[in-house]
XYZ file of C-alpha atoms in Angstrom:
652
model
C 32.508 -0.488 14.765
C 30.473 2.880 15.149
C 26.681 2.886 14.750
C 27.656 5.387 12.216
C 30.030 3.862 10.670
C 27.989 0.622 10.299
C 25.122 2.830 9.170
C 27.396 4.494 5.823
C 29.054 0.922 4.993
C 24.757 -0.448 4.662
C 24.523 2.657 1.849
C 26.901 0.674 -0.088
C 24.915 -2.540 -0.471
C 23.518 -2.333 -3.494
C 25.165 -6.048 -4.374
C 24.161 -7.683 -2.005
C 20.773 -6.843 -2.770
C 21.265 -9.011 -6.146
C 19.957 -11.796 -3.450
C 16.716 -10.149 -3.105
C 15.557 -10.388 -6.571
C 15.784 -14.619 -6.201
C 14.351 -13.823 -3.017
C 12.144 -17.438 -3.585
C 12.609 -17.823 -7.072
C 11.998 -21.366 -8.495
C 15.012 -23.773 -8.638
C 17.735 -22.664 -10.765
C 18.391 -24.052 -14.365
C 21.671 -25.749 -14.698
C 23.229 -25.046 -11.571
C 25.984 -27.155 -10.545
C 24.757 -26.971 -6.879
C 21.586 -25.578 -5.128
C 21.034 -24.630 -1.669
C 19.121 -26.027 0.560
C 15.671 -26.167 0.840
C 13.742 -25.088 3.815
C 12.008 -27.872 6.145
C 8.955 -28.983 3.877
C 9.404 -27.129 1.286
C 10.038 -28.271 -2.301
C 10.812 -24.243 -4.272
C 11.945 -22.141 -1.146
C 15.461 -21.882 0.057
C 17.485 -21.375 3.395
C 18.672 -17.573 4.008
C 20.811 -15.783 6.279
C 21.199 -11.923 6.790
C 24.941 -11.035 8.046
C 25.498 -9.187 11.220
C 28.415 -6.476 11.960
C 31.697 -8.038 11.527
C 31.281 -11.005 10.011
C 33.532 -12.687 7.549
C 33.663 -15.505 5.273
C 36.365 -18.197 5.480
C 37.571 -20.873 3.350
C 36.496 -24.046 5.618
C 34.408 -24.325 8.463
C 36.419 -23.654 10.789
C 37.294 -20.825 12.769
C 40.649 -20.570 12.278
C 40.415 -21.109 8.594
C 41.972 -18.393 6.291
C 39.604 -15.568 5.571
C 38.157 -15.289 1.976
C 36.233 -11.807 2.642
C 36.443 -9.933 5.426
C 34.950 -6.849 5.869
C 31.090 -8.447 4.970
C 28.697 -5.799 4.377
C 26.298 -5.694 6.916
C 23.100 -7.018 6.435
C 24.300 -9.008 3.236
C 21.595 -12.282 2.851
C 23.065 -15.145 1.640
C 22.009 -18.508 0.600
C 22.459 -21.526 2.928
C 24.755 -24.502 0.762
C 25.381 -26.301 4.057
C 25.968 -26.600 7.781
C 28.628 -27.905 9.520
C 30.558 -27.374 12.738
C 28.675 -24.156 14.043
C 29.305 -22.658 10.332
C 27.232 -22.072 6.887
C 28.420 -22.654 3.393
C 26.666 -19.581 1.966
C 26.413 -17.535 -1.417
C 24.772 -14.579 -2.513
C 23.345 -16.414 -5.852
C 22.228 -19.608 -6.452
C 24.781 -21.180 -8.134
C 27.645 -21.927 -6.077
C 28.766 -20.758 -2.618
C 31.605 -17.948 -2.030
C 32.643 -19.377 1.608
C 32.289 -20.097 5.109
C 30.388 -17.832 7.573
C 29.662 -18.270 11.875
C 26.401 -19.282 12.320
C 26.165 -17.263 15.304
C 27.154 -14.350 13.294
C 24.106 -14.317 10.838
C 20.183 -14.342 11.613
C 17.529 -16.468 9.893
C 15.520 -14.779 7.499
C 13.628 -17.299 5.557
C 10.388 -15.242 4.600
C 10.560 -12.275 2.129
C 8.574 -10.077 4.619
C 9.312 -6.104 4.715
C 7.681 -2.894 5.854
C 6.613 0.349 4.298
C 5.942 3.351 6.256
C 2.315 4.516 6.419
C 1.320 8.296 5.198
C 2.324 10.729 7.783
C -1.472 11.659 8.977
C -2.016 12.007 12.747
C 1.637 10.181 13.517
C 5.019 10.821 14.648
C 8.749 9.828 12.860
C 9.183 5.930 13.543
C 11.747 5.179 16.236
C 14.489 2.770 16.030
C 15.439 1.280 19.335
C 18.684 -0.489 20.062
C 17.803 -3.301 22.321
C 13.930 -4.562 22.393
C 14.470 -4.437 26.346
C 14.893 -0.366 25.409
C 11.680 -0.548 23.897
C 9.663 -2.179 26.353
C 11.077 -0.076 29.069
C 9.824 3.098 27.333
C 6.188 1.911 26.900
C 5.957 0.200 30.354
C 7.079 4.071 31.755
C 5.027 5.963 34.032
C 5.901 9.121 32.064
C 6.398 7.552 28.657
C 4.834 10.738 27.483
C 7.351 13.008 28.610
C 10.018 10.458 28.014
C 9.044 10.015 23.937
C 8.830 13.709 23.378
C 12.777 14.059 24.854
C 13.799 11.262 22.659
C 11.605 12.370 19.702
C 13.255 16.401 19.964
C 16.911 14.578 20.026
C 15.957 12.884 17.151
C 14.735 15.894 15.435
C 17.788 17.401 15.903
C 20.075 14.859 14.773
C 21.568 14.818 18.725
C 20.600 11.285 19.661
C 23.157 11.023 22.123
C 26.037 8.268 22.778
C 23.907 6.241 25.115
C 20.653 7.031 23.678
C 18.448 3.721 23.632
C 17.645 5.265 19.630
C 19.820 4.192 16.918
C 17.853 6.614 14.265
C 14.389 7.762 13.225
C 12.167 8.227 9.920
C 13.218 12.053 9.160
C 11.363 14.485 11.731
C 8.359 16.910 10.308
C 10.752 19.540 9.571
C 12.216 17.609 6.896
C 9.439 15.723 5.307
C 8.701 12.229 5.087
C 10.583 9.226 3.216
C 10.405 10.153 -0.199
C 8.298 7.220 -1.417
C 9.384 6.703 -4.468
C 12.372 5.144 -3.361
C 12.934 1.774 -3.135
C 13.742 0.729 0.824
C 13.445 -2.304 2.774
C 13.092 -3.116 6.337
C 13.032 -6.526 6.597
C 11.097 -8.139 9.427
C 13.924 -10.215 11.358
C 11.737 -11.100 14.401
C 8.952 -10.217 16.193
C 7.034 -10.352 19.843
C 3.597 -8.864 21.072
C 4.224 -7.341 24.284
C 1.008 -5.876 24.444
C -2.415 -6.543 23.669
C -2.363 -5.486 19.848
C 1.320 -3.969 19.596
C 3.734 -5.728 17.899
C 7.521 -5.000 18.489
C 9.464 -5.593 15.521
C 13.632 -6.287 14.688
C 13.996 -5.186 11.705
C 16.906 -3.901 9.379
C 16.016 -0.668 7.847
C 18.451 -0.049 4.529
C 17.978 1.921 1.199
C 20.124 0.804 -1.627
C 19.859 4.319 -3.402
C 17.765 3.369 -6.006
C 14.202 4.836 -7.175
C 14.199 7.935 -6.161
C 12.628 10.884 -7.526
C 14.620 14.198 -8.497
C 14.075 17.262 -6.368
C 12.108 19.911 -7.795
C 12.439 23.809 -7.077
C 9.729 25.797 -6.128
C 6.660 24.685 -4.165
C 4.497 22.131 -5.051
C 2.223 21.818 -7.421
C -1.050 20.469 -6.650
C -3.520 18.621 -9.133
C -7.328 18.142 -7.784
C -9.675 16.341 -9.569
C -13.488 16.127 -9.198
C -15.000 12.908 -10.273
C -18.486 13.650 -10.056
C -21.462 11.320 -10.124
C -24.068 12.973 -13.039
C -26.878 10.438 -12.583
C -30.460 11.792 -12.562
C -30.028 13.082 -8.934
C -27.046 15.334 -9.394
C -27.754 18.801 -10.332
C -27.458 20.754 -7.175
C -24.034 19.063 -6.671
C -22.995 19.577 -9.984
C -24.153 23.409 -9.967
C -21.870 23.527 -6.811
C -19.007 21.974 -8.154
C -19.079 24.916 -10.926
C -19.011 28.159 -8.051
C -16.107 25.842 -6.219
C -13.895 25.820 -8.949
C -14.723 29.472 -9.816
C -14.323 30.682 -6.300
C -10.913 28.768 -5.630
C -9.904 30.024 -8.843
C -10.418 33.554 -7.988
C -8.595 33.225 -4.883
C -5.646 32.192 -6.656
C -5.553 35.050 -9.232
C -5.722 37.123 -6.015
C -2.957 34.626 -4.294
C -0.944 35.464 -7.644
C -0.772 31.502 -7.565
C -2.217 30.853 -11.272
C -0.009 28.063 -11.952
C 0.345 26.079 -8.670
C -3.222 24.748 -8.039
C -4.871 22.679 -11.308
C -8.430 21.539 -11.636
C -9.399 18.740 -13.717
C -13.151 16.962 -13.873
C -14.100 13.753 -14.219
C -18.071 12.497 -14.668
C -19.602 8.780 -14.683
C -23.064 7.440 -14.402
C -23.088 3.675 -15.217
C -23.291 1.241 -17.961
C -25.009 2.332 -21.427
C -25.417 -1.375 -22.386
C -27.810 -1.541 -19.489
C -29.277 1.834 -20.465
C -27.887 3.552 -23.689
C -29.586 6.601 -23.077
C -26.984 7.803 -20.375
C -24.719 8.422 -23.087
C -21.255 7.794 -21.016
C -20.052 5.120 -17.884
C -17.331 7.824 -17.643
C -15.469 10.647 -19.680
C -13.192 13.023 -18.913
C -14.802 16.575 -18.789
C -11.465 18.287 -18.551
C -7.793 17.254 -18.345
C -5.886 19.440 -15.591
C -6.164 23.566 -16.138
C -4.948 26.064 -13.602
C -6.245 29.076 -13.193
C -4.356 30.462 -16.068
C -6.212 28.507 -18.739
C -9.353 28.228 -16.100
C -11.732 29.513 -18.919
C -11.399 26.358 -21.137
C -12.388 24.164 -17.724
C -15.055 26.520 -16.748
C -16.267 26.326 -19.987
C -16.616 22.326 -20.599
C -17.784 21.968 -16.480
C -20.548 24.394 -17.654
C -21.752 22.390 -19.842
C -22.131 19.488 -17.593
C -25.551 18.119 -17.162
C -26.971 15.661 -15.184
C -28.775 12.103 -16.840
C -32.126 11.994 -18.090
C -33.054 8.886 -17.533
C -32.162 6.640 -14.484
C -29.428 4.508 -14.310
C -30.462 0.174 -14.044
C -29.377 0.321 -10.543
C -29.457 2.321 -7.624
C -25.482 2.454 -7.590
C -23.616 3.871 -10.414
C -20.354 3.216 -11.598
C -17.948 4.889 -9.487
C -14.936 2.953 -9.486
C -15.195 3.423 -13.249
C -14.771 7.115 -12.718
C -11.638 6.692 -10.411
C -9.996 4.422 -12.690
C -10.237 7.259 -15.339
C -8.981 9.252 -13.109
C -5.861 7.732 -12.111
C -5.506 6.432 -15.518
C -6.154 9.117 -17.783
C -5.516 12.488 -16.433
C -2.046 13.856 -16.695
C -0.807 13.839 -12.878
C 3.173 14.302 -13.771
C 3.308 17.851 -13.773
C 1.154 17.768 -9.755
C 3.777 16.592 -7.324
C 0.290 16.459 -4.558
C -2.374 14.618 -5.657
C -6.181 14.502 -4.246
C -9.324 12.974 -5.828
C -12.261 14.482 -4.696
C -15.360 11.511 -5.415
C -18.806 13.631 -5.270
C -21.906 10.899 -5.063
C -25.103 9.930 -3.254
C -25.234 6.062 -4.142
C -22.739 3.283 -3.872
C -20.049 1.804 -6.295
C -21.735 -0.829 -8.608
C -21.705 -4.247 -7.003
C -18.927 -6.785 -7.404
C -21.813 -9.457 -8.830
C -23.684 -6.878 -10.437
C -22.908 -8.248 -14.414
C -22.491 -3.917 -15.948
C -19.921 -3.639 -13.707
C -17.022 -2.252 -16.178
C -14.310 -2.511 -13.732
C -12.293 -5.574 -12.177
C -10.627 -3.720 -9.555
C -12.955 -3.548 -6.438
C -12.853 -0.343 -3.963
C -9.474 -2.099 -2.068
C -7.404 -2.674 -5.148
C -8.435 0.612 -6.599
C -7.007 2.317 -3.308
C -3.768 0.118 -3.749
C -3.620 1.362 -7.393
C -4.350 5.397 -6.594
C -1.649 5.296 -3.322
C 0.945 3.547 -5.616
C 0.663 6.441 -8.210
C 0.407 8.969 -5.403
C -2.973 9.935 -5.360
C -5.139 10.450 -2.036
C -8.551 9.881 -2.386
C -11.239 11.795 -0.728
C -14.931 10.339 -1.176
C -17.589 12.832 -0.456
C -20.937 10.291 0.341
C -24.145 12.330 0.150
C -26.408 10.794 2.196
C -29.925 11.427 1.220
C -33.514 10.063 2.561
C -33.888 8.113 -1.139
C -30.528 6.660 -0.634
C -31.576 5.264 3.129
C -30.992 1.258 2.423
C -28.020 2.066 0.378
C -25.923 4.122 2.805
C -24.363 1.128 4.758
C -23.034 -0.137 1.941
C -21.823 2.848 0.009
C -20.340 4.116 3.411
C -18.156 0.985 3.712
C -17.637 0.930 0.061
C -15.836 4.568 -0.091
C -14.452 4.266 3.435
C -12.305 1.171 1.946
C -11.731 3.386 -1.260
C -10.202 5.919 0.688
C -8.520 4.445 3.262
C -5.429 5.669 4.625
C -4.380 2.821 7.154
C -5.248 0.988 9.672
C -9.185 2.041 10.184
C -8.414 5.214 8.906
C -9.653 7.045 5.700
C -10.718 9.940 4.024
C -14.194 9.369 4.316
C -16.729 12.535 4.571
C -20.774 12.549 4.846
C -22.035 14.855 3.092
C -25.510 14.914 5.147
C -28.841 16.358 2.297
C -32.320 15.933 3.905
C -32.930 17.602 1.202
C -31.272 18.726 -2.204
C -31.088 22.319 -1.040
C -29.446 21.790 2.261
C -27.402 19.037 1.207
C -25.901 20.982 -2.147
C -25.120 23.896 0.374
C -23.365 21.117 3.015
C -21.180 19.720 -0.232
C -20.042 23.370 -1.238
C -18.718 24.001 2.066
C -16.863 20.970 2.512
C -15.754 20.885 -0.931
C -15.041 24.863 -1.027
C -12.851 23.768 2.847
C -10.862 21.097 1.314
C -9.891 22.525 -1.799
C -8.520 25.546 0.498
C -7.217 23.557 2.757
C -4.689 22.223 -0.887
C -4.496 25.834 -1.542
C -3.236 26.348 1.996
C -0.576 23.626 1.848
C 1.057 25.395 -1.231
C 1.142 29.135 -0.333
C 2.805 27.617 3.106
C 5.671 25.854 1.496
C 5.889 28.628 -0.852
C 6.747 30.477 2.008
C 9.076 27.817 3.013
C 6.755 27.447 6.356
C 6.403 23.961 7.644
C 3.113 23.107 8.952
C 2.124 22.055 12.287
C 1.041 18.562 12.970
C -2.877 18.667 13.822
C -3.795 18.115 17.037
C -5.728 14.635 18.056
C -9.000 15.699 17.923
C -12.321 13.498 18.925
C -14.246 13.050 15.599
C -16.660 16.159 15.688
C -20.205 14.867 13.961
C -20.272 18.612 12.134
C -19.609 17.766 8.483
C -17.953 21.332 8.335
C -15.656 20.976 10.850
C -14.696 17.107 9.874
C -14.065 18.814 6.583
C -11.308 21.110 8.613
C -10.014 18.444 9.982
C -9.403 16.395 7.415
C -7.847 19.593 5.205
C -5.831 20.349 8.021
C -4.562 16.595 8.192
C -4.091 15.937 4.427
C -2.516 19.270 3.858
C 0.374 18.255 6.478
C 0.673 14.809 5.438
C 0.858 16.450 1.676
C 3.527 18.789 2.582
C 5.937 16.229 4.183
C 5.424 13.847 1.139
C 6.380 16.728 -1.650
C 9.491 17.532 1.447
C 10.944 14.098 1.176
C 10.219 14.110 -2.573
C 12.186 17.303 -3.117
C 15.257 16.668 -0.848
C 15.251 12.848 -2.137
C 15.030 11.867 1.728
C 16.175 7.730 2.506
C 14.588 5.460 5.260
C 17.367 5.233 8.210
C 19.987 3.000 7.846
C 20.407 0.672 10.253
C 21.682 -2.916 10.721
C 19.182 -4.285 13.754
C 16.768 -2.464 15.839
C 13.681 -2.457 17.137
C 10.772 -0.866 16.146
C 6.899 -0.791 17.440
C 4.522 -1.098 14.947
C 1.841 1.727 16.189
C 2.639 5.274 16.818
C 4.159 5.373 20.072
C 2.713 8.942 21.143
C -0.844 7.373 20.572
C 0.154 4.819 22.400
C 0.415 6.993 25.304
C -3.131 8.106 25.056
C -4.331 4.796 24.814
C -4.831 4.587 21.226
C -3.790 2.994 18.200
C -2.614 4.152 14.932
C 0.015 2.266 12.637
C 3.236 3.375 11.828
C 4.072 0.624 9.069
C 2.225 -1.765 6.770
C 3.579 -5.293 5.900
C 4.522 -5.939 2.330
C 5.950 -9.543 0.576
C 8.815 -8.909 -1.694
C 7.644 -11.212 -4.844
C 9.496 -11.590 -8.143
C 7.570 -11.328 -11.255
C 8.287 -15.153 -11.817
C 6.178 -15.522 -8.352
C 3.697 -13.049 -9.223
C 2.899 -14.730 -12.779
C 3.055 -18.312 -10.737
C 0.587 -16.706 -7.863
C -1.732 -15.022 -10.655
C -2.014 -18.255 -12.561
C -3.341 -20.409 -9.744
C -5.891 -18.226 -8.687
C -7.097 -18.391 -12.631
C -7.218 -21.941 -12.012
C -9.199 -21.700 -8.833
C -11.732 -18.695 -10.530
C -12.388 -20.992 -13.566
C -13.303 -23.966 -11.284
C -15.363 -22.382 -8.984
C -17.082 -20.762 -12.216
C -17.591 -24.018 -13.433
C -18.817 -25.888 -10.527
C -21.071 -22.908 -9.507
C -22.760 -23.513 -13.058
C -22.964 -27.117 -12.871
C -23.714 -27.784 -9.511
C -20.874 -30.473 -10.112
C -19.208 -31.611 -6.897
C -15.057 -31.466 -8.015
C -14.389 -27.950 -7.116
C -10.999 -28.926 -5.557
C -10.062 -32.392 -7.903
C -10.631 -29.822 -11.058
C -8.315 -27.660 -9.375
C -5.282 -30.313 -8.822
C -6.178 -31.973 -12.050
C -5.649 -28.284 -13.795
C -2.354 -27.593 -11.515
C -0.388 -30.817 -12.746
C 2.684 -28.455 -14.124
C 3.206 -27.801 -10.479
C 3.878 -31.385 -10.117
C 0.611 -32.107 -7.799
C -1.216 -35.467 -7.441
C -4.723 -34.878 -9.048
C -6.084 -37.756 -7.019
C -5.165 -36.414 -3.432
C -7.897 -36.684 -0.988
C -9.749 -33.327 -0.312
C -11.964 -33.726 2.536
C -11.327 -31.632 5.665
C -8.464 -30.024 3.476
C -8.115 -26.465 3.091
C -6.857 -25.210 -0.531
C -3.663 -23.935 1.288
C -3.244 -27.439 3.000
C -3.956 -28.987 -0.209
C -0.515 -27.093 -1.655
C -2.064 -25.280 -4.748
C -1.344 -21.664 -3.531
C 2.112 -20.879 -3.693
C 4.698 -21.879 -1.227
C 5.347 -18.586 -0.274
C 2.395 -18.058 1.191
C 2.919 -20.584 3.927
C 3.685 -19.031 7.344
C 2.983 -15.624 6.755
C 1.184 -13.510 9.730
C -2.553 -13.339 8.070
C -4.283 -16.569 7.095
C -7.134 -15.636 4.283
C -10.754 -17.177 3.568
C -9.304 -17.973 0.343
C -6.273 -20.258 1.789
C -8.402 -21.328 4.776
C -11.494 -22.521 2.016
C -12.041 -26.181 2.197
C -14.367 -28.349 -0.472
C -17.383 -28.516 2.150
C -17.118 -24.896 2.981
C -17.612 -24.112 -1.092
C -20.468 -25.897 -1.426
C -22.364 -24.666 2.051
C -22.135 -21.541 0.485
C -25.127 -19.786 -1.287
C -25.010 -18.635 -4.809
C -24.697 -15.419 -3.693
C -22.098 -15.822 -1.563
C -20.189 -18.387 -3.946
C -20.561 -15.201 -6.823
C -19.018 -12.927 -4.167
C -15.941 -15.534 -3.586
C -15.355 -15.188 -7.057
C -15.312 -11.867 -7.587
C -12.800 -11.131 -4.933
C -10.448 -13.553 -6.410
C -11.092 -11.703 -9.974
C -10.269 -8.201 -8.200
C -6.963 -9.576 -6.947
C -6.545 -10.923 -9.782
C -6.959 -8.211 -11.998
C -4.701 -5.836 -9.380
C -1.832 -8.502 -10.165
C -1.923 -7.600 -13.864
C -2.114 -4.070 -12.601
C 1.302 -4.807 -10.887
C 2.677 -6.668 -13.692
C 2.400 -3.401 -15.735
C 3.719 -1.104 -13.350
C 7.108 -0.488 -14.550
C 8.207 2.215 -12.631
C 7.817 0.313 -8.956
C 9.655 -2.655 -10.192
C 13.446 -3.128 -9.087
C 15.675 -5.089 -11.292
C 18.817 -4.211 -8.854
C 20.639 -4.829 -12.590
C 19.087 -7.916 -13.437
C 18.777 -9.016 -17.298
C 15.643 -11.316 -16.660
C 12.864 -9.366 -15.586
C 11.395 -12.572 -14.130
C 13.528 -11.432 -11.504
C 12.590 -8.142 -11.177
C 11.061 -7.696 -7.731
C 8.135 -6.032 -6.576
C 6.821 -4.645 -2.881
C 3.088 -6.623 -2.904
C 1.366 -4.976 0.433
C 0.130 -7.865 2.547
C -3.582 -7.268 2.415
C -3.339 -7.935 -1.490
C -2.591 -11.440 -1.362
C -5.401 -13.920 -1.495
């Protein structure tokens, strides 16, 4: 069978991927069989993935009489039983459907996928036939020469016959995956050639589902300034007003009135602490182009900073993103960008006027599931001198991209005069740098991938930079958006996990993140125990009592644990209350590695910060729960079965 040909019969897989909704779903209710269990385990079955060719038979045997040829490719069944070199599999988890080669089927017993990362600074993801193809490449002499051949025959569809590339993510010309679809590249294996490089066999397949319609016209872009308006603000604010006026007046003179909005969003921090700051956050404005830029204008206008200072040093920023996202109207704004204005941190996880869960990770997770890019713009003052570590890695996290990237810029004010001057230039460059974007696919011109530049320590020209990088990555995402563009189909490959072309220079930057397909049944399961293990270490923080872990078994007896297990020298993953699924993935947590003495060597302090991480997962899972639109139900009834794409760094 053709690559090709293989490649159109994977589009048609959309029941097969019934499986993935049970992907480790509890045991079945009044099933006449079940399949088996994996080693040790006492929830999580045996799966296979099909390869090219394979077929199922009535017995195991190899001359038995066929039962279903023609298997899709990259099917996953269920494992019944083994016998003679063969599998009794199923796609559900009721009964089996027949017999299939062993040696024509691959292991895949952990729900592990990938998602491409935004397209800043990187080129289209390779898929390599043979990992030996791979390897060869980077080991080259003149794998710089070598990569650009293979990536222009990938650009222009002309991979040829012996080509050691099966496909690639769609080239720059085309735009990126539209990410609203639902894909799934499923990790199948894995080596580390190199020192921090991970080669990956994967199957790459979209079952058509979750995609977004294709708009005419070019994008429309939707920019919204949350502004700190604490007691230290006014310059910025002041600046804020002549940025909006002066983009607005360039696109009057653009004639571009309805394909840039402005909205504005303000937040101090908590009026229990101090009720004279009136707000934690309010929207100033909802989104307003430049044809209805008076009503904006007018309500920014009449933005003023606090008189009276707030009970903290830090103010309440995350409250003001969460508005943001939340409670502007993004669905007309196919490009989305946050700009954060502030010269102090977000308020401390511990800190007890907090007003929102999520901490500066899961509010990143939230804004880049709904589409939005934030930018944080840290003013870094002489006042602000002990806070700037902190706030820096705060807003760095907020606005990371991935990897060790973000949209981070310092916004450097020795004093207020210099440093509102700084922020309007930077501000005034980014907002053009939107502007830019727009006019360019207006034009139907496709914008050139910024060079690799070292980091310049000009805040102006980092503010160029990062324009010129967001306004590319921006343009490929509203590309794939409008011509509905899939992730490659393709039954096995090989793929490296960092951008090959940086890899060339002797750098690294990812090309995919790792993601656990969970079901909501898994999610509510996974969601409940760390409740348990919050209102424990609440309790025993309180009491000084020593049971952290026996209150934790003793409160997880309807997962059928012994309450009286030994602890010591146990870790809570060892101990089994986290959920199987966990076991064996590639990242081990200080939450699963925690044992009883490690809780109780910590400091107050540090047990409070435990906590609060586990409440800011926690409070991202209900986040997820609620998200309707990035659940798949692949037809399912039950939405307990409804599965869900949880990126790996938001487990516990």
């Amino acid at each position: 069978m053709s690559v090709r040909s293989a490649c159109r019969r994977v589009l048609a897989l959309l029941p097969a991927l019934l499986l993935f909704v049970a992907a480790c779903a509890l045991a079945p209710q009044a099933a006449d069989a079940a399949p088996l269990l994996q080693p040790g385990k006492k929830s999580l079955y045996q799966r296979v993935v099909s390869h090219p060719g394979a077929v199922l038979r009535r017995d195991a045997d190899s001359a038995s009489p066929i039962v279903k040829d023609k298997v899709t490719p990259f099917t996953v069944f269920y494992v019944y039983e083994r016998r003679n070199g063969h599998l009794h599999v199923g796609t559900g988890l009721r009964e089996a459907q027949g017999w299939l080669a062993e040696d024509k089927s691959t292991a895949w017993n952990q729900s592990l996928t990938l998602l491409f990362t935004p397209r800043t600074g990187r080129d289209p993801v390779l898929f390599f036939r043979e990992e030996e193809d791979l390897k060869d490449l980077c080991s080259a002499n003149d794998m710089e020469s070598r990569l650009k051949t293979l990536l222009a025959q990938a650009a222009s569809g002309k991979l040829e016959a012996g080509s050691p590339v099966l496909a690639s993510e769609p080239a720059e010309t085309q735009g990126a995956v539209d990410e609203k679809r639902f894909y799934l590249m499923p990790i199948l294996g894995m080596s580390e050639p190199f020192d921090d490089v991970k080669f990956l066999n994967v199957a790459s397949i979209d079952p058509g589902t979750g995609g977004t319609e294709g708009s005419d016209g070019p994008p429309k872009t939707g920019i919204a300034l949350v502004m700190d308006t604490s007691i230290s603000m006014k310059p910025y604010i002041d600046q804020s007003r002549d940025v909006v006026r002066q983009i607005y007046d360039q696109l009057e003179k653009e004639k571009m009135t309805d394909n840039v909005g402005f909205a504005v969003v303000a937040f101090r921090s908590s009026t229990t602490a101090t009720p004279g700051l009136e707000y934690t956050s309010t929207v100033v404005s909802d989104f307003a182009t430049a044809k209805d830029r008076a009503a904006l204008e007018g309500r920014l206008a009449q933005v003023q900073q606090a008189t009276v200072s707030s009970h903290d040093f830090n103010e309440d920023a995350l409250a003001g993103i969460h508005d943001a996202v939340e409670k502007l109207s993004w669905g007309n704004y196919s490009s989305r960008l946050i700009l954060l204005i502030s010269d102090a941190g977000p308020l401390r996880s511990d800190d007890p006027y907090a007003s929102i869960l999520l901490g500066p990770a899961e509010m990143n997770d939230l804004a880049r599931q709904k589409g939005i890019w934030i930018t944080a713009l840290h003013i870094k003052s002489p006042g602000g001198a002990r806070n700037h570590a902190y706030a820096e890695q705060s807003y760095r996290t907020l606005s990371r991209l991935s990897g060790n990237r973000s949209n981070y810029q310092v916004i450097n004010a020795p004093d207020a005069a210099t440093g509102a001057r700084q922020f309007g230039t930077v501000a005034r460059t980014l907002a053009q740098g939107m502007v830019s974007m727009v006019k360019n696919t207006a034009a139907g011109k496709i914008m050139t991938r910024p060079k690799d530049e070292a980091a310049s320590k000009n805040p102006e020209d980092q503010a160029r930079q990062l324009a010129a990088t967001l306004g590319y990555a921006m343009q490929l995402q509203y590309l794939g958006a409008q011509r509905q563009n899939r992730a490659p189909s393709v039954v096995n490959s090989w793929m490296a996990d960092m951008d090959l072309a940086r890899l060339a220079q002797g750098s690294q930057s990812p090309n995919v993140e790792v993601a656990v397909l969970l079901t909501k049944n898994q999610l509510n399961d996974l969601s409940r125990q760390i409740r348990t293990i919050i209102d424990n270490a609440e309790r025993t923080k309180k009491t000084d009592s020593r049971d952290f872990f026996q209150g934790i078994l003793s409160a997880s007896t309807q997962m059928a644990r012994d309450p009286n297990l030994p602890t010591q020298g146990k870790s809570l993953a060892e101990l089994g209350i986290l959920a199987e699924f966990l076991d064996g993935l590639p990242y081990k947590s200080d939450v699963m590695l925690l044992r009883e003495e490690d809780w109780y060597r910590m400091s107050i302090g540090e047990q409070t910060a435990f906590i609060n991480r586990l409440t800011s997962r926690l409070a991202r899972y209900e986040e997820y729960d609620r998200d309707r639109a990035n659940w798949e139900s692949f037809g399912q009834d039950n939405a307990g079965d409804w599965v869900y794409r949880v990126p790996l760094n938001m487990l516990p």
